[in-house]
PDB file of C-alpha atoms in Angstrom:
ATOM      1  CA  UNK A   1     -21.389  -9.587  45.837  1.00 54.00           C
ATOM      2  CA  UNK A   2     -21.544 -12.301  49.058  1.00 66.00           C
ATOM      3  CA  UNK A   3     -25.413 -11.956  48.641  1.00 71.00           C
ATOM      4  CA  UNK A   4     -25.666  -8.477  47.794  1.00 70.00           C
ATOM      5  CA  UNK A   5     -28.415  -8.159  45.305  1.00 68.00           C
ATOM      6  CA  UNK A   6     -27.673  -4.657  44.571  1.00 72.00           C
ATOM      7  CA  UNK A   7     -28.658  -3.777  41.046  1.00 75.00           C
ATOM      8  CA  UNK A   8     -24.411  -3.024  38.736  1.00 74.00           C
ATOM      9  CA  UNK A   9     -25.143  -0.815  35.865  1.00 78.00           C
ATOM     10  CA  UNK A  10     -21.636  -1.154  34.308  1.00 78.00           C
ATOM     11  CA  UNK A  11     -21.180   1.349  30.900  1.00 84.00           C
ATOM     12  CA  UNK A  12     -18.855   0.812  28.441  1.00 80.00           C
ATOM     13  CA  UNK A  13     -17.492   3.164  25.331  1.00 79.00           C
ATOM     14  CA  UNK A  14     -14.798   2.955  23.275  1.00 76.00           C
ATOM     15  CA  UNK A  15     -13.158   3.913  19.820  1.00 73.00           C
ATOM     16  CA  UNK A  16     -12.672   1.949  16.995  1.00 72.00           C
ATOM     17  CA  UNK A  17      -9.685   2.222  15.149  1.00 71.00           C
ATOM     18  CA  UNK A  18      -9.377   1.345  11.638  1.00 77.00           C
ATOM     19  CA  UNK A  19      -5.523   0.943  10.660  1.00 81.00           C
ATOM     20  CA  UNK A  20      -4.699   3.227   7.017  1.00 82.00           C
ATOM     21  CA  UNK A  21      -1.584   4.025   5.582  1.00 83.00           C
ATOM     22  CA  UNK A  22      -0.368   7.580   3.953  1.00 85.00           C
ATOM     23  CA  UNK A  23       2.185   8.041   1.097  1.00 84.00           C
ATOM     24  CA  UNK A  24       4.827  10.563   1.072  1.00 86.00           C
ATOM     25  CA  UNK A  25       5.149  11.929  -1.330  1.00 82.00           C
ATOM     26  CA  UNK A  26       1.564  11.356  -2.132  1.00 75.00           C
ATOM     27  CA  UNK A  27       2.321  10.993  -5.663  1.00 72.00           C
ATOM     28  CA  UNK A  28       5.348  10.170  -7.528  1.00 69.00           C
ATOM     29  CA  UNK A  29       6.449   9.733 -11.276  1.00 72.00           C
ATOM     30  CA  UNK A  30       8.429   6.885 -12.772  1.00 75.00           C
ATOM     31  CA  UNK A  31      10.908   8.219 -15.842  1.00 76.00           C
ATOM     32  CA  UNK A  32      10.608   7.255 -18.967  1.00 77.00           C
ATOM     33  CA  UNK A  33      13.233   4.705 -19.627  1.00 80.00           C
ATOM     34  CA  UNK A  34      13.831   2.419 -22.981  1.00 84.00           C
ATOM     35  CA  UNK A  35      12.997  -1.190 -23.185  1.00 85.00           C
ATOM     36  CA  UNK A  36      14.139  -3.240 -20.909  1.00 87.00           C
ATOM     37  CA  UNK A  37      15.672  -0.397 -18.251  1.00 88.00           C
ATOM     38  CA  UNK A  38      14.781  -0.457 -14.683  1.00 89.00           C
ATOM     39  CA  UNK A  39      12.804   2.732 -13.913  1.00 86.00           C
ATOM     40  CA  UNK A  40      12.664   3.357  -9.759  1.00 88.00           C
ATOM     41  CA  UNK A  41      10.996   5.465  -7.451  1.00 86.00           C
ATOM     42  CA  UNK A  42      10.745   5.354  -3.312  1.00 90.00           C
ATOM     43  CA  UNK A  43       8.043   6.016  -1.503  1.00 88.00           C
ATOM     44  CA  UNK A  44       7.842   6.341   2.561  1.00 91.00           C
ATOM     45  CA  UNK A  45       4.679   4.607   4.019  1.00 89.00           C
ATOM     46  CA  UNK A  46       2.846   6.068   7.093  1.00 89.00           C
ATOM     47  CA  UNK A  47       1.594   3.532   9.119  1.00 89.00           C
ATOM     48  CA  UNK A  48      -1.448   5.360  11.015  1.00 86.00           C
ATOM     49  CA  UNK A  49      -4.518   3.562  13.857  1.00 84.00           C
ATOM     50  CA  UNK A  50      -2.421   0.485  14.302  1.00 85.00           C
ATOM     51  CA  UNK A  51      -3.339  -1.024  17.094  1.00 83.00           C
ATOM     52  CA  UNK A  52      -0.890  -4.026  16.964  1.00 85.00           C
ATOM     53  CA  UNK A  53       2.469  -5.223  14.858  1.00 89.00           C
ATOM     54  CA  UNK A  54       1.613  -5.783  11.324  1.00 89.00           C
ATOM     55  CA  UNK A  55       3.528  -6.657   8.040  1.00 90.00           C
ATOM     56  CA  UNK A  56       2.272  -5.001   4.827  1.00 89.00           C
ATOM     57  CA  UNK A  57       2.589  -7.109   1.531  1.00 87.00           C
ATOM     58  CA  UNK A  58       2.204  -5.928  -1.790  1.00 87.00           C
ATOM     59  CA  UNK A  59      -0.336  -7.168  -4.511  1.00 85.00           C
ATOM     60  CA  UNK A  60       0.603  -5.878  -7.917  1.00 86.00           C
ATOM     61  CA  UNK A  61      -1.155  -5.224 -11.143  1.00 83.00           C
ATOM     62  CA  UNK A  62      -0.807  -7.579 -14.133  1.00 85.00           C
ATOM     63  CA  UNK A  63      -1.148  -7.039 -17.628  1.00 82.00           C
ATOM     64  CA  UNK A  64      -2.191  -9.680 -20.346  1.00 82.00           C
ATOM     65  CA  UNK A  65      -0.226  -9.311 -23.441  1.00 79.00           C
ATOM     66  CA  UNK A  66      -1.334  -9.340 -27.108  1.00 80.00           C
ATOM     67  CA  UNK A  67      -0.067 -13.593 -27.086  1.00 84.00           C
ATOM     68  CA  UNK A  68      -2.348 -14.333 -23.701  1.00 86.00           C
ATOM     69  CA  UNK A  69       0.728 -14.568 -21.598  1.00 86.00           C
ATOM     70  CA  UNK A  70       0.622 -12.368 -18.584  1.00 88.00           C
ATOM     71  CA  UNK A  71       3.349 -10.040 -16.797  1.00 87.00           C
ATOM     72  CA  UNK A  72       3.894  -7.409 -14.341  1.00 88.00           C
ATOM     73  CA  UNK A  73       6.342  -5.000 -15.097  1.00 87.00           C
ATOM     74  CA  UNK A  74       6.679  -4.138 -11.430  1.00 88.00           C
ATOM     75  CA  UNK A  75       8.447  -5.102  -8.500  1.00 91.00           C
ATOM     76  CA  UNK A  76       8.474  -3.561  -4.697  1.00 92.00           C
ATOM     77  CA  UNK A  77      11.156  -3.819  -1.973  1.00 95.00           C
ATOM     78  CA  UNK A  78      10.880  -2.864   1.645  1.00 96.00           C
ATOM     79  CA  UNK A  79      14.596  -2.279   1.699  1.00 96.00           C
ATOM     80  CA  UNK A  80      14.316  -1.759   5.673  1.00 95.00           C
ATOM     81  CA  UNK A  81      11.608  -4.604   6.140  1.00 95.00           C
ATOM     82  CA  UNK A  82       8.098  -4.483   5.455  1.00 93.00           C
ATOM     83  CA  UNK A  83       6.811  -4.890   9.133  1.00 94.00           C
ATOM     84  CA  UNK A  84       4.818  -2.213  11.371  1.00 92.00           C
ATOM     85  CA  UNK A  85       6.322  -2.279  14.580  1.00 92.00           C
ATOM     86  CA  UNK A  86       4.840  -0.213  17.639  1.00 91.00           C
ATOM     87  CA  UNK A  87       6.744   2.151  20.061  1.00 89.00           C
ATOM     88  CA  UNK A  88       6.145   2.923  23.392  1.00 86.00           C
ATOM     89  CA  UNK A  89       3.790   6.044  22.733  1.00 86.00           C
ATOM     90  CA  UNK A  90       1.725   4.026  20.175  1.00 80.00           C
ATOM     91  CA  UNK A  91       2.715   5.187  16.680  1.00 87.00           C
ATOM     92  CA  UNK A  92       4.237   3.287  14.565  1.00 91.00           C
ATOM     93  CA  UNK A  93       7.235   2.712  11.888  1.00 93.00           C
ATOM     94  CA  UNK A  94       7.498   4.488   8.850  1.00 94.00           C
ATOM     95  CA  UNK A  95       8.857   1.622   5.998  1.00 94.00           C
ATOM     96  CA  UNK A  96      10.563   2.605   2.957  1.00 96.00           C
ATOM     97  CA  UNK A  97       8.751   0.744  -0.148  1.00 92.00           C
ATOM     98  CA  UNK A  98      11.033   0.516  -3.578  1.00 93.00           C
ATOM     99  CA  UNK A  99       9.094   0.862  -6.452  1.00 89.00           C
ATOM    100  CA  UNK A 100      10.113  -0.152  -9.782  1.00 89.00           C
ATOM    101  CA  UNK A 101       9.329  -1.026 -13.626  1.00 86.00           C
ATOM    102  CA  UNK A 102      11.027  -2.741 -16.476  1.00 88.00           C
ATOM    103  CA  UNK A 103       9.836  -3.873 -19.222  1.00 85.00           C
ATOM    104  CA  UNK A 104      10.738  -5.497 -22.533  1.00 84.00           C
ATOM    105  CA  UNK A 105       7.898  -4.665 -24.417  1.00 81.00           C
ATOM    106  CA  UNK A 106       6.196  -1.844 -25.264  1.00 78.00           C
ATOM    107  CA  UNK A 107       3.174  -1.239 -22.771  1.00 75.00           C
ATOM    108  CA  UNK A 108       0.309   0.422 -21.206  1.00 69.00           C
ATOM    109  CA  UNK A 109      -1.279   0.152 -18.157  1.00 70.00           C
ATOM    110  CA  UNK A 110      -3.967   1.201 -15.699  1.00 68.00           C
ATOM    111  CA  UNK A 111      -3.806  -0.665 -12.901  1.00 71.00           C
ATOM    112  CA  UNK A 112      -3.741  -0.687  -8.555  1.00 73.00           C
ATOM    113  CA  UNK A 113      -0.792  -1.599  -6.405  1.00 78.00           C
ATOM    114  CA  UNK A 114      -2.625  -3.142  -3.371  1.00 80.00           C
ATOM    115  CA  UNK A 115      -0.877  -3.052   0.384  1.00 82.00           C
ATOM    116  CA  UNK A 116      -2.539  -5.356   2.462  1.00 82.00           C
ATOM    117  CA  UNK A 117      -1.579  -5.698   6.236  1.00 81.00           C
ATOM    118  CA  UNK A 118      -1.052  -9.475   8.018  1.00 79.00           C
ATOM    119  CA  UNK A 119      -5.010  -9.584   9.234  1.00 75.00           C
ATOM    120  CA  UNK A 120      -5.487  -8.759   4.804  1.00 72.00           C
ATOM    121  CA  UNK A 121      -7.321  -5.846   5.370  1.00 67.00           C
ATOM    122  CA  UNK A 122      -6.663  -4.059   2.431  1.00 58.00           C
ATOM    123  CA  UNK A 123      -5.959  -0.601   3.419  1.00 56.00           C
ATOM    124  CA  UNK A 124      -8.245   1.785   2.389  1.00 42.00           C
ATOM    125  CA  UNK A 125      -5.445   4.482   0.787  1.00 44.00           C
ATOM    126  CA  UNK A 126      -3.557   3.068  -2.481  1.00 45.00           C
ATOM    127  CA  UNK A 127      -0.997   4.016  -5.059  1.00 47.00           C
ATOM    128  CA  UNK A 128      -2.677   3.609  -8.279  1.00 48.00           C
ATOM    129  CA  UNK A 129       0.166   2.968 -11.263  1.00 49.00           C
ATOM    130  CA  UNK A 130      -1.063   4.916 -14.664  1.00 46.00           C
ATOM    131  CA  UNK A 131       0.866   4.783 -17.961  1.00 45.00           C
ATOM    132  CA  UNK A 132       0.040   7.720 -20.265  1.00 42.00           C
ATOM    133  CA  UNK A 133       1.028   6.640 -23.411  1.00 41.00           C
ATOM    134  CA  UNK A 134       1.043  10.048 -25.173  1.00 38.00           C
ATOM    135  CA  UNK A 135       3.767  11.624 -22.626  1.00 39.00           C
ATOM    136  CA  UNK A 136       5.325   7.894 -22.545  1.00 40.00           C
ATOM    137  CA  UNK A 137       5.713   8.876 -18.387  1.00 40.00           C
ATOM    138  CA  UNK A 138       4.381   6.193 -15.541  1.00 40.00           C
ATOM    139  CA  UNK A 139       2.607   8.061 -12.404  1.00 42.00           C
ATOM    140  CA  UNK A 140       1.718   6.834  -9.420  1.00 43.00           C
ATOM    141  CA  UNK A 141      -0.691   8.439  -7.620  1.00 41.00           C
ATOM    142  CA  UNK A 142      -2.398   8.437  -3.955  1.00 40.00           C
ATOM    143  CA  UNK A 143      -5.779   7.807  -3.789  1.00 41.00           C
ATOM    144  CA  UNK A 144      -8.795   6.778  -1.201  1.00 39.00           C
ATOM    145  CA  UNK A 145     -10.780   4.488  -2.525  1.00 41.00           C
ATOM    146  CA  UNK A 146     -12.993   2.005  -0.787  1.00 36.00           C
ATOM    147  CA  UNK A 147     -13.027  -1.572  -1.220  1.00 36.00           C
TER     148      UNK A 147
END
C-alpha cells in the first residue's frame, strides 16, 4: 500500500455445508384405526449443518379418490414451534413433529412428506409414508433421496 507495488498472494479456503435433518426414531408406524379415527405418532427432527436460523415447513402427499376429488389424510403439527434456532456453540435445537392420519374412506397411499426450510431447500432426508393394505399398517420410514 502507499505506493508499495509488492504483490500479495491471498489464499482462501472454506467448507461447504449443506443443511440436512435426521429423524428419531428413524422410522415410525401409525397404528391401524377404524375409519374417521385419528392415528398419531411423534418424531424428533434433528437439524444438522445449519449456519443460520430457519423455519421448517412440510409438504404432505395428496391422494386422488375414485370420484376425482383430492384429499390429504395427514396432518403435521410442531407443538414447540417449527423454527430452527442456533445456540452459541453452533448447534441447532431439535424439533418435535406430530404426524397424524385420519380418513373417513378406506385408502392406500405411497407418498413423501417433504421437509422444506425457509430458503426453499428440500432437505435431503425425508419421511416416506407407505400404507400396506394387506397388513393395514401405516409406515413412515426415513430414506435419503436426491431431489
